[in-house]
Each structure stands twice: as structure tokens, then as C-alpha cells.
Short mmCIF file of C-alpha atoms and ligand atoms in Angstrom, two decimals:
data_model
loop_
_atom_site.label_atom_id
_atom_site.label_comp_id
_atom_site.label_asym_id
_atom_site.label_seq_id
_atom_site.Cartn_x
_atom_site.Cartn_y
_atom_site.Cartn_z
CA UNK A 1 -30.83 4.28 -4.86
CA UNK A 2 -32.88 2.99 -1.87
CA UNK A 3 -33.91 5.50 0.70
CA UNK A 4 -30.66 7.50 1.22
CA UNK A 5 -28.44 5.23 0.49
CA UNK A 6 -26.97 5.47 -2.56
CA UNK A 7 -25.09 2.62 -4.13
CA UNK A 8 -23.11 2.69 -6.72
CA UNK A 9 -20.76 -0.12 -8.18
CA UNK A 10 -17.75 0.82 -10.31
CA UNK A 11 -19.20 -0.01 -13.44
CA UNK A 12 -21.83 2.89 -12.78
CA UNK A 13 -19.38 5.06 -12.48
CA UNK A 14 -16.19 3.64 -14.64
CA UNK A 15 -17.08 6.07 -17.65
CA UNK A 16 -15.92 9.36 -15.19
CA UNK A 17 -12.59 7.36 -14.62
CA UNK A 18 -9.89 9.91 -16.27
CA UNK A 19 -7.61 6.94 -18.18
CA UNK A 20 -6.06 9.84 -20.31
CA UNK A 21 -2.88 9.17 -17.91
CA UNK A 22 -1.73 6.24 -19.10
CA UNK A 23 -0.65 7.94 -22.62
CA UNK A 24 1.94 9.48 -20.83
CA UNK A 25 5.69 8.65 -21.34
CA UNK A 26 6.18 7.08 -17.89
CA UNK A 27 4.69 3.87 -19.30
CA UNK A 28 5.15 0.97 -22.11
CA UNK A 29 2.71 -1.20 -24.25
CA UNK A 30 2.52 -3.58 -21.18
CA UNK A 31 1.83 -1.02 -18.56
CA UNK A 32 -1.26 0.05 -20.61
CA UNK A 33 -2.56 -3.77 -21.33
CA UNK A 34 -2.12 -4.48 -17.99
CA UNK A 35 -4.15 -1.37 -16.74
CA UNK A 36 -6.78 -2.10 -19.20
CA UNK A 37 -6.75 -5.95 -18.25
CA UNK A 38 -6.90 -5.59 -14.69
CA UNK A 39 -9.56 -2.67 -15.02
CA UNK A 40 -11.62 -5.43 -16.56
CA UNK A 41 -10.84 -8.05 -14.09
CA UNK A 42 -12.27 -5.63 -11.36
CA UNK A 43 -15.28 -4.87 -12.95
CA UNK A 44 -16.19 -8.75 -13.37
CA UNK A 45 -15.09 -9.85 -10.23
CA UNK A 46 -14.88 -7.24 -7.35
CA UNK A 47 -18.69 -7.50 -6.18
CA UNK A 48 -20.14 -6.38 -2.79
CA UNK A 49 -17.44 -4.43 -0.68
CA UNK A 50 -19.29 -3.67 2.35
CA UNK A 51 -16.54 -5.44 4.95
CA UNK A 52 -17.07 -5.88 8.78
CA UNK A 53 -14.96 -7.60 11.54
CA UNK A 54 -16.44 -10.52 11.12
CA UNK A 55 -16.36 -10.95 7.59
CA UNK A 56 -12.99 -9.39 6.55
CA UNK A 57 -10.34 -11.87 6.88
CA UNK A 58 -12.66 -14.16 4.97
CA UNK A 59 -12.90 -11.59 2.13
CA UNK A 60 -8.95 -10.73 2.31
CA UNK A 61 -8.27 -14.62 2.26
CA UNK A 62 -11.23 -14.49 -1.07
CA UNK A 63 -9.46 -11.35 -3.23
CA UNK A 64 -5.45 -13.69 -2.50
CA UNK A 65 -7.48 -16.75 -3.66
CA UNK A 66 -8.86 -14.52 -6.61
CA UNK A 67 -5.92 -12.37 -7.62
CA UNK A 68 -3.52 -15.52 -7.63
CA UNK A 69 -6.02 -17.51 -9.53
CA UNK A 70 -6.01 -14.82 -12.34
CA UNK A 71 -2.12 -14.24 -12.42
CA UNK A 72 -2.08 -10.42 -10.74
CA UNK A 73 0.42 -11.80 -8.11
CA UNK A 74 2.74 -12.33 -10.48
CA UNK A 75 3.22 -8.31 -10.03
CA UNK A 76 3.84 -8.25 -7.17
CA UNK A 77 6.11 -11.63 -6.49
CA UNK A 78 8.85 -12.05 -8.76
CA UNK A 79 9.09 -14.70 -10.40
CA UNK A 80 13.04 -15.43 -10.06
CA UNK A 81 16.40 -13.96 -9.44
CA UNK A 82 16.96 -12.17 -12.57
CA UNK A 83 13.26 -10.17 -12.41
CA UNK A 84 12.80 -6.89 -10.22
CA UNK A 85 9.84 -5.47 -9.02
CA UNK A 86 8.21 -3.74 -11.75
CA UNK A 87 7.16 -0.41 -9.75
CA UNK A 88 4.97 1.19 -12.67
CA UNK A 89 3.48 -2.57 -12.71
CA UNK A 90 2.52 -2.37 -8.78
CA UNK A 91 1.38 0.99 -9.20
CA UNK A 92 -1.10 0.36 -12.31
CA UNK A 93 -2.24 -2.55 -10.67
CA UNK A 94 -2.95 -0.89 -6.68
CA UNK A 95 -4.38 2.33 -8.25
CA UNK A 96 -6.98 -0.11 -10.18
CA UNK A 97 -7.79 -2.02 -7.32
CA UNK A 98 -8.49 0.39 -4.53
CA UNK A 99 -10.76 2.03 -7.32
CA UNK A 100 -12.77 -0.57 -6.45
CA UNK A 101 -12.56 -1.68 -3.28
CA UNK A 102 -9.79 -0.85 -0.36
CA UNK A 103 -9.39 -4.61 0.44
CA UNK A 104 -8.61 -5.95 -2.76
CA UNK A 105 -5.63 -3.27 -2.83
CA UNK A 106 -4.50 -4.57 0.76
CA UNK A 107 -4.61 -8.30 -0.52
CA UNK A 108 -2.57 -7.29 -3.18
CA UNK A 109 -0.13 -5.12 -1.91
CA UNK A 110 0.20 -6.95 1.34
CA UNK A 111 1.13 -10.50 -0.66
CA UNK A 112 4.20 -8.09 -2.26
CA UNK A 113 5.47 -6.38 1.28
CA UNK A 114 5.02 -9.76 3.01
CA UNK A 115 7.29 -11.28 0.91
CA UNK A 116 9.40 -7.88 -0.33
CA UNK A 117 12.18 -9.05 1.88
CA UNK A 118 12.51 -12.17 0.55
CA UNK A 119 12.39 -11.16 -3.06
CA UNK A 120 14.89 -8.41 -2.62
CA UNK A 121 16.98 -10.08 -0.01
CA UNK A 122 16.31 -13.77 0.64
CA UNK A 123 18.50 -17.09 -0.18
CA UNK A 124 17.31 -19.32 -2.91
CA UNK A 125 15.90 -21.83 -0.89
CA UNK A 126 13.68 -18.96 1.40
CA UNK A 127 12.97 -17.78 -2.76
CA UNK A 128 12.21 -21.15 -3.46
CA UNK A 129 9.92 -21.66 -0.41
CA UNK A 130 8.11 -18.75 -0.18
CA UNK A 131 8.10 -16.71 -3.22
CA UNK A 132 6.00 -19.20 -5.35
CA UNK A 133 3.46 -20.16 -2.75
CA UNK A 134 2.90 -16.44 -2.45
CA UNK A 135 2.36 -15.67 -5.75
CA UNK A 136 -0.03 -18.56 -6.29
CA UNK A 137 -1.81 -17.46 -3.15
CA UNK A 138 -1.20 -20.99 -1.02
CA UNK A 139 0.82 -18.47 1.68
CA UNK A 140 0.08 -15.50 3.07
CA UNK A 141 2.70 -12.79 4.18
CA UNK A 142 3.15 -10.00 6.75
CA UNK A 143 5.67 -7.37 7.38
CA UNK A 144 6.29 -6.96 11.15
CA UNK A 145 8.68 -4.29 12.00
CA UNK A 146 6.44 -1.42 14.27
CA UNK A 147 6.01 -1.94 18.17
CA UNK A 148 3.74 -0.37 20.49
CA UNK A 149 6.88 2.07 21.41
CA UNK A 150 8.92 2.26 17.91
CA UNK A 151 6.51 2.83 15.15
CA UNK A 152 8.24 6.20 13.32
CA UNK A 153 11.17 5.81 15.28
CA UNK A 154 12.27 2.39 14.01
CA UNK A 155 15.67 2.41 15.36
CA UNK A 156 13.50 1.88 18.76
CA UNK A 157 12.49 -1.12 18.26
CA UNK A 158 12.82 -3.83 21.12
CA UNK A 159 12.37 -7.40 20.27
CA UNK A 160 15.26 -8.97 20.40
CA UNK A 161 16.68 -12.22 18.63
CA UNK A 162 19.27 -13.87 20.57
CA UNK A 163 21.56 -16.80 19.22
CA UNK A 164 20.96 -19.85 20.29
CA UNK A 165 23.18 -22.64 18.76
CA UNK A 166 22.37 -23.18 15.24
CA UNK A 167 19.12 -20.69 15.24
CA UNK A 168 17.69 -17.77 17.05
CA UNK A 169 15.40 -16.95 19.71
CA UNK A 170 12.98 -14.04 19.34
CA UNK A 171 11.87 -12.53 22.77
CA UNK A 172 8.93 -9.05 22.11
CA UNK A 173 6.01 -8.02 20.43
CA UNK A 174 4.67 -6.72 17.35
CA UNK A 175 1.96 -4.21 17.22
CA UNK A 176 -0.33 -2.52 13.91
CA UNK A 177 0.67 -5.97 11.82
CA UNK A 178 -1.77 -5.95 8.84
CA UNK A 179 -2.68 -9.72 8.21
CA UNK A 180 -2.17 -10.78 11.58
CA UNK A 181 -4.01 -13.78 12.09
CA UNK A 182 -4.22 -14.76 8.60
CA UNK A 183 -0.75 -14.82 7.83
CA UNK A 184 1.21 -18.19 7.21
CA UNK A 185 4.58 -16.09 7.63
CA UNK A 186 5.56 -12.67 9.07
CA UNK A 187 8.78 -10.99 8.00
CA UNK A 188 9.67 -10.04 11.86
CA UNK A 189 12.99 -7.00 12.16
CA UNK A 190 14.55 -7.65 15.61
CA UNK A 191 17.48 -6.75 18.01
CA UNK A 192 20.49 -8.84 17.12
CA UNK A 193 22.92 -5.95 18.82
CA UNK A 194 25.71 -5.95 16.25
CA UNK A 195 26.00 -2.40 16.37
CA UNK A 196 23.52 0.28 18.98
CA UNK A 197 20.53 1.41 17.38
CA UNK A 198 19.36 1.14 13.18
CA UNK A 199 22.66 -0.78 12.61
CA UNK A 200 21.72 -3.58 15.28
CA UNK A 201 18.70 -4.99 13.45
CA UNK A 202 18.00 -8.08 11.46
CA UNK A 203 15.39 -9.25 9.76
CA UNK A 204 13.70 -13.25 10.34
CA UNK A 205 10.99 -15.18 8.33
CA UNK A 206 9.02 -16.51 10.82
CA UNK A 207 6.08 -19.54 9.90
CA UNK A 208 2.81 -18.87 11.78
CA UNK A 209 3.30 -22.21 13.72
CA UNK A 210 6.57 -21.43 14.71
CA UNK A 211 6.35 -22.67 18.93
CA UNK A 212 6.24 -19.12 21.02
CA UNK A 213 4.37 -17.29 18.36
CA UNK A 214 0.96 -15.81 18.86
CA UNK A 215 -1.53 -13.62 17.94
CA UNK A 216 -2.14 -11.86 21.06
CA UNK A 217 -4.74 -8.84 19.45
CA UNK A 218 -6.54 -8.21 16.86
CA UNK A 219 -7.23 -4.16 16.44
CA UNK A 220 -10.70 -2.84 15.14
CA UNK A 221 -9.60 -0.24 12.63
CA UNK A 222 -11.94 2.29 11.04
CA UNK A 223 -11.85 0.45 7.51
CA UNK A 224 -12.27 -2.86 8.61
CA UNK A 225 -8.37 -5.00 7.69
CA UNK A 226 -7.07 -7.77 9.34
CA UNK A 227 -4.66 -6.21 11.69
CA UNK A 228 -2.76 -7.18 15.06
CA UNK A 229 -0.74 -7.45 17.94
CA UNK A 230 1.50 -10.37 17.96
CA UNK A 231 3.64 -11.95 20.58
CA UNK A 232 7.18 -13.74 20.70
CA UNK A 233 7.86 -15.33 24.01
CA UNK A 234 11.47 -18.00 23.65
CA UNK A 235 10.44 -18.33 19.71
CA UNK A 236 12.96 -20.19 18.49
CA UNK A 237 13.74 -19.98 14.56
CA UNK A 238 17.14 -21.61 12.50
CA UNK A 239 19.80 -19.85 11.20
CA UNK A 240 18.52 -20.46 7.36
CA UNK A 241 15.49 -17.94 8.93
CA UNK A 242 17.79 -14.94 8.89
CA UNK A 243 17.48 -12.60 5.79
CA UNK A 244 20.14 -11.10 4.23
CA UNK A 245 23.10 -10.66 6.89
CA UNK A 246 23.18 -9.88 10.84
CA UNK A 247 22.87 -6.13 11.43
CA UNK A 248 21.34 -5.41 7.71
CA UNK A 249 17.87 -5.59 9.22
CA UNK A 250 17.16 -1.65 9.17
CA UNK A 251 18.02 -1.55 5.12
CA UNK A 252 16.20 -4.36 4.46
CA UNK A 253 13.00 -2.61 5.58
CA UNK A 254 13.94 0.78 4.22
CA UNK A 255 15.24 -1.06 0.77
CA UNK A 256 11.62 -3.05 1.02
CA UNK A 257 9.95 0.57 1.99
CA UNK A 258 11.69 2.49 -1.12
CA UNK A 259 9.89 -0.16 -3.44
CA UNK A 260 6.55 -0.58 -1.82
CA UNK A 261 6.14 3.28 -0.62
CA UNK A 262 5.53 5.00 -3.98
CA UNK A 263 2.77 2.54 -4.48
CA UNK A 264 0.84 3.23 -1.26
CA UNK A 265 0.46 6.96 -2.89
CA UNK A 266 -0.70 5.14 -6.33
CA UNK A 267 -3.49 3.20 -3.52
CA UNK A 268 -4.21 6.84 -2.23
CA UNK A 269 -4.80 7.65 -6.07
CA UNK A 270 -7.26 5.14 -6.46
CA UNK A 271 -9.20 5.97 -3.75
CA UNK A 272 -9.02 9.94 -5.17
CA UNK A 273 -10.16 8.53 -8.74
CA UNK A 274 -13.06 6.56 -7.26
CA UNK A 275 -13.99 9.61 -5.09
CA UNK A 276 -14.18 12.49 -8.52
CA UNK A 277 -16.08 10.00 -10.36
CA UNK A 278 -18.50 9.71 -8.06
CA UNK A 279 -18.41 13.20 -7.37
CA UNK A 280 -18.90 14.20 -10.83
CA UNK A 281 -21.70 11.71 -11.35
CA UNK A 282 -23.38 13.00 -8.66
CA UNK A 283 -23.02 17.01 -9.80
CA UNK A 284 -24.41 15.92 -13.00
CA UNK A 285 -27.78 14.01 -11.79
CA UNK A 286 -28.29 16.08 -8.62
CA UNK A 287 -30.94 18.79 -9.11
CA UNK A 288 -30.76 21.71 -6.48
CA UNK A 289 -32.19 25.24 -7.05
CA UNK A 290 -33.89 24.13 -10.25
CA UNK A 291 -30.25 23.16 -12.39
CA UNK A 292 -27.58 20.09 -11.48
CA UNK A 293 -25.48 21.00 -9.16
CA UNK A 294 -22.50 20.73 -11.67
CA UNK A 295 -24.30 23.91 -13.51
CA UNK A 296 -23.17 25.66 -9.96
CA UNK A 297 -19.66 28.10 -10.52
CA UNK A 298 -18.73 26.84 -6.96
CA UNK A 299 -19.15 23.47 -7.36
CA UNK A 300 -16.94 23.81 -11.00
CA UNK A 301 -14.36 25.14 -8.73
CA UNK A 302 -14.60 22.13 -6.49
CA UNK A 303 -14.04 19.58 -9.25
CA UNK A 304 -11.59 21.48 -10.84
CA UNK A 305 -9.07 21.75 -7.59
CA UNK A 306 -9.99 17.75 -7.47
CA UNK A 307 -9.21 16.87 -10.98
CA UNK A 308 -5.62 18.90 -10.05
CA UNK A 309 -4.71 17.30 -7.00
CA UNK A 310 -5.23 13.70 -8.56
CA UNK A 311 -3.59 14.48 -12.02
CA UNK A 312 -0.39 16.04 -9.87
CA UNK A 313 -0.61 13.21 -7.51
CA UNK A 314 -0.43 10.40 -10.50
CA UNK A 315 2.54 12.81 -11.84
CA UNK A 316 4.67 12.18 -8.76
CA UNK A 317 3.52 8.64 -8.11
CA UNK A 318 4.40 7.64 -11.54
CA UNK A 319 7.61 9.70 -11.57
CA UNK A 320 9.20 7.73 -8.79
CA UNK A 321 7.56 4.42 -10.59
CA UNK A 322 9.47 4.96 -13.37
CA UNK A 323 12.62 6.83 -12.22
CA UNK A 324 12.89 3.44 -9.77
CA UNK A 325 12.18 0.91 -12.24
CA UNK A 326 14.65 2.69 -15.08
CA UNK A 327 17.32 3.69 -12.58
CA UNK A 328 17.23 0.61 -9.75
CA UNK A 329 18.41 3.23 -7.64
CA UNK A 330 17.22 4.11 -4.19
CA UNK A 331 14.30 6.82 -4.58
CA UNK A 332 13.26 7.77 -1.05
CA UNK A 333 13.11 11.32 -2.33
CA UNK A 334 10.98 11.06 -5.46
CA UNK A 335 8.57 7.93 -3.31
CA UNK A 336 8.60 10.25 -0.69
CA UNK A 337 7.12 12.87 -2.23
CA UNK A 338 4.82 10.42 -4.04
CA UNK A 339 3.42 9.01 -1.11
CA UNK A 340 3.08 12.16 1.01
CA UNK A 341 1.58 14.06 -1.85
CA UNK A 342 -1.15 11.63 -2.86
CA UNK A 343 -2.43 10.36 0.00
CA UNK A 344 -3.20 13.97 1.33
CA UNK A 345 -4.14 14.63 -1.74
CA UNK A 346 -6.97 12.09 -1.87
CA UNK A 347 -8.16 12.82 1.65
CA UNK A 348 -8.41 16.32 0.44
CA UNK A 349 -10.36 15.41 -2.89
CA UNK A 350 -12.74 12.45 -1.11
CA UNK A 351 -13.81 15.35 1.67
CA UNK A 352 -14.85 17.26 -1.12
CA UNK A 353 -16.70 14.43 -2.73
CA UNK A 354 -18.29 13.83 0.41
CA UNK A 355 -19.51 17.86 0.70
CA UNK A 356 -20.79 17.51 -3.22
CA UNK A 357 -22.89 14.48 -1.71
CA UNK A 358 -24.33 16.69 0.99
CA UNK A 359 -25.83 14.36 3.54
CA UNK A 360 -26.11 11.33 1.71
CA UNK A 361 -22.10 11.80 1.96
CA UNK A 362 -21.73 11.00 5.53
CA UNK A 363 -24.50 7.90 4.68
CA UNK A 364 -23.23 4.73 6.24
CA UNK A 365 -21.86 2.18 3.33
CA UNK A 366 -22.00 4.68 0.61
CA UNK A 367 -19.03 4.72 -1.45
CA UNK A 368 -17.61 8.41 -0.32
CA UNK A 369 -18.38 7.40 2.97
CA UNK A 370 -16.65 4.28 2.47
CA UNK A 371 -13.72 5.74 0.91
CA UNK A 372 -13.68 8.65 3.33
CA UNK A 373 -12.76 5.83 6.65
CA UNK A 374 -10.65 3.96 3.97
CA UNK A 375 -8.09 6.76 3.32
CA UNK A 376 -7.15 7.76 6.61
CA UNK A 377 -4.90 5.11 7.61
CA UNK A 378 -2.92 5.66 4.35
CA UNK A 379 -1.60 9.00 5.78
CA UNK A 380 -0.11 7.34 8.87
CA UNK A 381 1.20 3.55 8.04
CA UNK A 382 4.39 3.24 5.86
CA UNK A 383 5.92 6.35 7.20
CA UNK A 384 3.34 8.83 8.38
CA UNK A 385 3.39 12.66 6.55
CA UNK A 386 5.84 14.05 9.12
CA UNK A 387 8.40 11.53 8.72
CA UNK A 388 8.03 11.61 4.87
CA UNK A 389 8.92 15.27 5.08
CA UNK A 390 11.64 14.61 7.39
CA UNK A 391 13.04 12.15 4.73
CA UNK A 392 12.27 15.25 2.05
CA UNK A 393 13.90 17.87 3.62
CA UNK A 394 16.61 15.62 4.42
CA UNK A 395 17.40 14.60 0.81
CA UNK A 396 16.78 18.49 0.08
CA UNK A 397 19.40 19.39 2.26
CA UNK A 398 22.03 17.21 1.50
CA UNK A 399 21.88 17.60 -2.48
CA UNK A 400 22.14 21.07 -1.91
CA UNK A 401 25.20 22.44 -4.12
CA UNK A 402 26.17 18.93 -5.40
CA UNK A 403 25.79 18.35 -9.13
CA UNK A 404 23.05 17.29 -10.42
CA UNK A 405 22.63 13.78 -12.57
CA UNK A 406 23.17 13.58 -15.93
CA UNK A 407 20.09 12.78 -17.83
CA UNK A 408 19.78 9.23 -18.57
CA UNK A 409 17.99 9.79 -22.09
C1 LIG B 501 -3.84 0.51 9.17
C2 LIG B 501 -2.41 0.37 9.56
C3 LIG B 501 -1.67 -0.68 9.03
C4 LIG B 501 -0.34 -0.86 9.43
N1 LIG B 501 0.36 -1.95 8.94
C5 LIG B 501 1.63 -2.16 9.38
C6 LIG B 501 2.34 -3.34 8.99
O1 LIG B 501 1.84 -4.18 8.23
N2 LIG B 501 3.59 -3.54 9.48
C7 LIG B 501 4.19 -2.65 10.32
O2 LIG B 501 5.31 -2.90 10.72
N3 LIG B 501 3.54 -1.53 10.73
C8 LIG B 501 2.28 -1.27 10.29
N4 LIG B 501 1.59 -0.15 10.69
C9 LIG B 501 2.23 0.74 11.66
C10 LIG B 501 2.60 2.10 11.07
O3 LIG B 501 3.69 1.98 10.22
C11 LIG B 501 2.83 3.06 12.26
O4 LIG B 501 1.55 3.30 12.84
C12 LIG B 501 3.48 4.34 11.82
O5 LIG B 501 4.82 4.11 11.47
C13 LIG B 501 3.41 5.42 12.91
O6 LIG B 501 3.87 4.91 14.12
P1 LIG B 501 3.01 5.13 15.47
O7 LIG B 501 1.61 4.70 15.19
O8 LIG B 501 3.73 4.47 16.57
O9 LIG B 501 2.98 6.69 15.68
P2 LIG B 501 4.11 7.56 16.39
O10 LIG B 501 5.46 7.14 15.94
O11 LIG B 501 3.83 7.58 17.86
O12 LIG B 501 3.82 9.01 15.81
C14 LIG B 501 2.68 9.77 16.23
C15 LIG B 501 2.62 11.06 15.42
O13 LIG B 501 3.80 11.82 15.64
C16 LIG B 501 4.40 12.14 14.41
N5 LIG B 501 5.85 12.19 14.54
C17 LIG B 501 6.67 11.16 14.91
N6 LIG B 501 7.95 11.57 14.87
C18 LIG B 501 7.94 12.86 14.44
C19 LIG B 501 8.94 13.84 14.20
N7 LIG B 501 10.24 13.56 14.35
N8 LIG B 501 8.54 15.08 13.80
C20 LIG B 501 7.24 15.37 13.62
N9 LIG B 501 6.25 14.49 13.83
C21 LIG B 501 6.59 13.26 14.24
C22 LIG B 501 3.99 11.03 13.46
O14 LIG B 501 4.08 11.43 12.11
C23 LIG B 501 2.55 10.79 13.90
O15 LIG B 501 1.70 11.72 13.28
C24 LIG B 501 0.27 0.05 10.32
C25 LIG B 501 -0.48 1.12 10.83
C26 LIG B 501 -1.80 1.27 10.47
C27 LIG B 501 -2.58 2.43 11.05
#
């Protein structure tokens, strides 16, 4: 500790990481290994984490270099036709990471949304192009659906793709794109008209260096993350760009969404971990009124609602890991939940940390300070809480009265 600022690297703190969850049935052998592996991997590797504007996209670029180098990717890229997305996998492997550091999660998670379209939806020769250079970190991906004026209304959206001969021609703008400006490809969703509203969208891969692309903004975010504003003006891509069919571009991001959502809660649940570590470590060392402050009844109670919220977080995260990855069935109820329920979760547990920390809480570069700007965003992108419970209350409602499922096991 220097002066008030108090830093702390995971290893200091690993020891108060509850691992008693991955005993539970929601996981296999290889679940556990790879927690355990990766855990590892992250103490030996993720180093300084104190990211600015200037330095981020370097860093971002650094943990894809690192991640592909060691073989995470491969969790998050397929490998072929045959292999889904292991959600458990992703979820293990995000949770880990944003333990550590916020942009080693994004460099993970964004290489599998990136390309999440492609995997789940793309020819064999997009699969064959993209999905391999992804995974081994030589391309960089981006999922570009929100504009400035559709972000939870999706069905908004305004950039259109008109055919032109044997291709298309994008016309609009993009807006909140994480990796803009490091991306080599953005998975773009734009107006093709086949039907009014959700039903007239498709979905394009579009190469960085694609004529009448650009990069028109990059956005200053709280916890630094390379993040933009791009720009289509007469960008002209081939027909072999087009995912999946004309007019399936709306469930191609909701069927990329339904995979990738649950794990944005497990990314939440990292943070939470990271934040009642340090928490605890600090009630224990922290001498006020002659005892630690973890002696203190109140500050019990304060740990005890934190330990809660991140144990019934996992539970739902890890629930709609598992029912997606045994079922293959759409889950937007259970990742709904998951997501909605953990990241509110941690910002409720890592303001607590940051009371327990009194002042040195609020401490510029600290890690509950750091973790504290890092969460918020995690609440909004991916579906923001009110939409999530719009999607809840929807699926509540229209199960209501039909039978329920019989149990798989
Ligand atoms: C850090 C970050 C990274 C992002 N990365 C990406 C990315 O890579 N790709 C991408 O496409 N997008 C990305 N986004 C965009 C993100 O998905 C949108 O910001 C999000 O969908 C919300 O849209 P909006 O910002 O336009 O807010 P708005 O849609 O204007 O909503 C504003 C508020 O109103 C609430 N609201 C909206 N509708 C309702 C309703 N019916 N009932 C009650 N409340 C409602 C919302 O929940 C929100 O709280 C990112 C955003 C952030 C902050």
C-alpha cells in the first residue's frame, strides 16, 4: 500500500475467491480443469490493469494476442460445424477473466460475439475465412447492430442494404460498437425491407477495408474499451457477405444474443467475486475502534447479503449455461434472468465493497474503484434491465397455463 492507494493484484487476494461452486452438478470434469487452468493462466499472465484511452486498444489487441496464443479462443470460436458453443465453457472462462481484469473479459468475449454470427449462421467458406483467424487471434470481430436511434428498440434500426447486382450496398451508421477501430470485421444487421420492421433485417460481414467504411467516433466510456461510431456511406459488399438468409437478420442477433447473454451475467459475476474478496480482505486487516472491522455485527451483515447475491447470481447464470448447452434450445427466459440478476447483483455487492473500503474505496485505480466504473456498462449493453424484464414477463405470461416440460433426467 502506498499512500492511499491500495493495490492489490489477484494473487493477493485469490485465497477469498469462493471456488466451492464449481462442485455443483451444472458442470463436468472439463468445466472444472478448465476453471482451474484458466484461473492459473490469469494469475501468470494478467499483470498491470490500469487502462486509459490511449493505451487500451493496445492492451485489448495484447490479451487477443495472449488468449489465442494459449488456446482460450478455442471457447469461444468453434472449431467446426459439428461443435456448439459450450455456454458453461464461456461462462467459466468470462467469470475468471473479469476477476482479473475487465479487458481481458471484453477481448474474450468480444472475439466470440464478433464472430457468433458466423459460427451459428455463416456458410463454410465465411466459417472457413473467419472462424479460424479469430480463434488464433490474426482477426478481430465486432457486432454492429445498435444506432444512435434503435439501441433497445432494434426493430428501429435504419441502415439500409440495398441490392446492387451481384452484392449489396450499405447506406447508415453504427453507434456504441465495442472494438471499433480495432476490428478487421464487423458483423453489421441492416434494412433489406423483405418484410416492415424485425422481419426486414439481415445481417452482413463486413472487412474493415471494405471502400465506404469508416470509423467516424471513437466514445470515451467510463471503463476505458475500444468503442465507436462507425459510418457506411455507398459500401458496397458481395452477395457471399450476407449471413444466413434475407430477412433472418433480427434472429440472427437474438439467436447470437440467447448464447452470448447468459455469459455477460457470468462477466458481472466476476466482477462481484473480485469485489467480496477484496472486501473480505480488507474487513479482516482493517483495524477501526480497536478490532478489524470484520469483528463489526454490521459489517457481518454486509458480507453476508454479498456472499448471497453472488452465490444466487452464479445459480442462475449457470442454470441457463447448462439448461442451453444440454437442451440447444432457445433460453431467453432462463439468460434473461441470468443476466439481469447478476449484473445488478454485482453493482449491488461492489458498492458495498467500496463502503467496507471507506475512502480509500472511491481512491482512483484501486481495484473497487476500478471495478465500481467497470460494472456499470454491464447493466445497459446486451439488453439493458428493463428490456430483460420485458423479455421475463413476456415468457411469464405466455407459459402461463401451458404444461410444463418433462424433465430431461
Ligand atoms: C459499453 C457498451 C458497449 C456496447 N457494445 C455494443 C456492441 O458491441 N454492439 C452493439 O450493437 N451495441 C453495443 N452497445 C449498445 C447497447 O446495446 C445499447 O446501449 C443498449 O441496447 C441500450 O440502447 P440505448 O443506449 O439506445 O438506450 P435506449 O434504448 O435509449 O434506452 C434508454 C433507457 O430506457 C430504457 N427503456 C427502453 N425501452 C424501454 C421500455 N420499453 N420500457 C422500459 N424502459 C425502457 C432502457 O432500458 C434504458 O434504461 C454497447 C453499449 C455500451 C454502453
Amino acid at each position: 500500500m502506498t499512500g492511499h492507494r491500495i493495490t492489490t493484484a489477484l494473487a493477493d487476494v485469490a485465497g477469498a475467491l469462493d471456488r466451492s461452486f464449481l462442485a455443483w452438478p451444472f458442470f463436468e470434469e472439463r468445466h472444472r480443469r478448465l476453471a482451474n487452468e484458466l484461473g492459473a493462466w490469469v494469475l501468470a499472465h494478467v499483470g498491470a490493469v490500469d487502462h486509459t484511452e490511449a493505451t487500451v486498444d493496445d492492451a485489448a489487441r495484447g490479451y487477443v494476442r495472449g488468449l489465442a496464443d494459449a488456446g482460450w479462443l478455442a471457447h469461444c470460436v468453434p472449431a467446426d460445424d459439428t461443435t456448439p458453443l459450450d455456454v458453461r465453457s464461456l461462462c467459466l472462462a468470462r467469470e475468471t477473466l473479469a476477476a482479473a481484469d475487465g479487458l481481458a473479459d471484453f477481448a474474450f468475449a468480444m472475439q466470440g460475439l464478433g464472430s457468433g454470427p458466423i459460427s451459428l449462421f455463416g456458410t463454410p467458406a465465411q466459417r472457413r475465412t473467419y472462424l479460424p483467424a479469430v480463434r488464433a487471434g490474426r482477426k478481430i470481430g465486432a457486432f454492429a447492430l445498435s444506432e444512435a436511434a434503435a439501441g433497445s428498440d432494434v426493430a428501429a434500426l435504419a441502415t439500409t442494404a440495398r441490392r446492387d447486382g451481384n452484392g449489396f450496398v450499405l447506406d447508415g451508421g453504427k453507434t456504441w460498437i465495442s472494438n471499433a477501430g480495432i476490428a478487421d470485421f464487423y458483423v453489421v444487421f441492416a434494412r433489406t425491407d423483405e418484410a416492415p420492421g424485425a422481419k426486414g433485417l439481415s445481417a452482413f460481414v463486413v472487412d474493415a477495408d471494405t471502400p465506404g467504411f469508416t470509423v467516424t467516433e471513437r466514445l470515451p466510456i467510463i471503463a476505458p474499451h475500444p468503442i465507436g461510431t462507425l459510418g457506411f456511406t455507398g459500401c458496397r459488399v458481395d452477395a457471399d457477405a450476407l449471413i444466413g438468409q434475407p430477412g433472418e437478420g433480427f434472429k440472427i442477433a437474438m439467436a447470437t444474443l440467447d448464447v452470448f447473454r447468459a455469459t455477460v451475467g457470468a462477466a458481472a459475476l466476476g466482477f462481484a467475486r473480485r469485489a467480496l474478496a477484496e472486501a473480505v480482505m480488507r474487513a479482516r486487516s482493517r483495524v477501526v475502534f480497536g478490532q478489524p472491522l470484520a469483528q463489526l455485527q454490521m459489517i457481518q451483515g454486509k458480507l453476508a447479503d454479498m456472499a448471497t447475491q453472488v452465490d444466487a447470481a452464479a445459480l442462475l447464470v449457470y442454470r441457463a449455461a447448462w439448461t442451453k448447452d444440454t437442451t440447444g434450445a432457445r433460453v431467453s427466459r432462463e439468460a434473461s434472468m441470468a443476466k439481469l440478476f447478476a449484473t445488478e447483483a454485482a453493482q449491488s455487492v461492489i458498492d458495498e465493497a467500496v463502503q467496507i473500503f471507506g475512502g480509500h474505496g472511491v481512491v482512483a485505480g484501486n481495484v473497487v474503484e476500478r471495478l465500481y466504473r467497470e460494472i456499470r456498462a454491464l447493466r445497459i449493453y446486451e439488453g439493458a434491465s428493463e428490456i430483460q424484464r420485458l423479455i421475463i414477463a413476456g415468457q411469464v405470461l405466455a407459459n402461463a397455463g401451458r404444461p410444463n416440460p418433462t424433465p430431461a433426467r
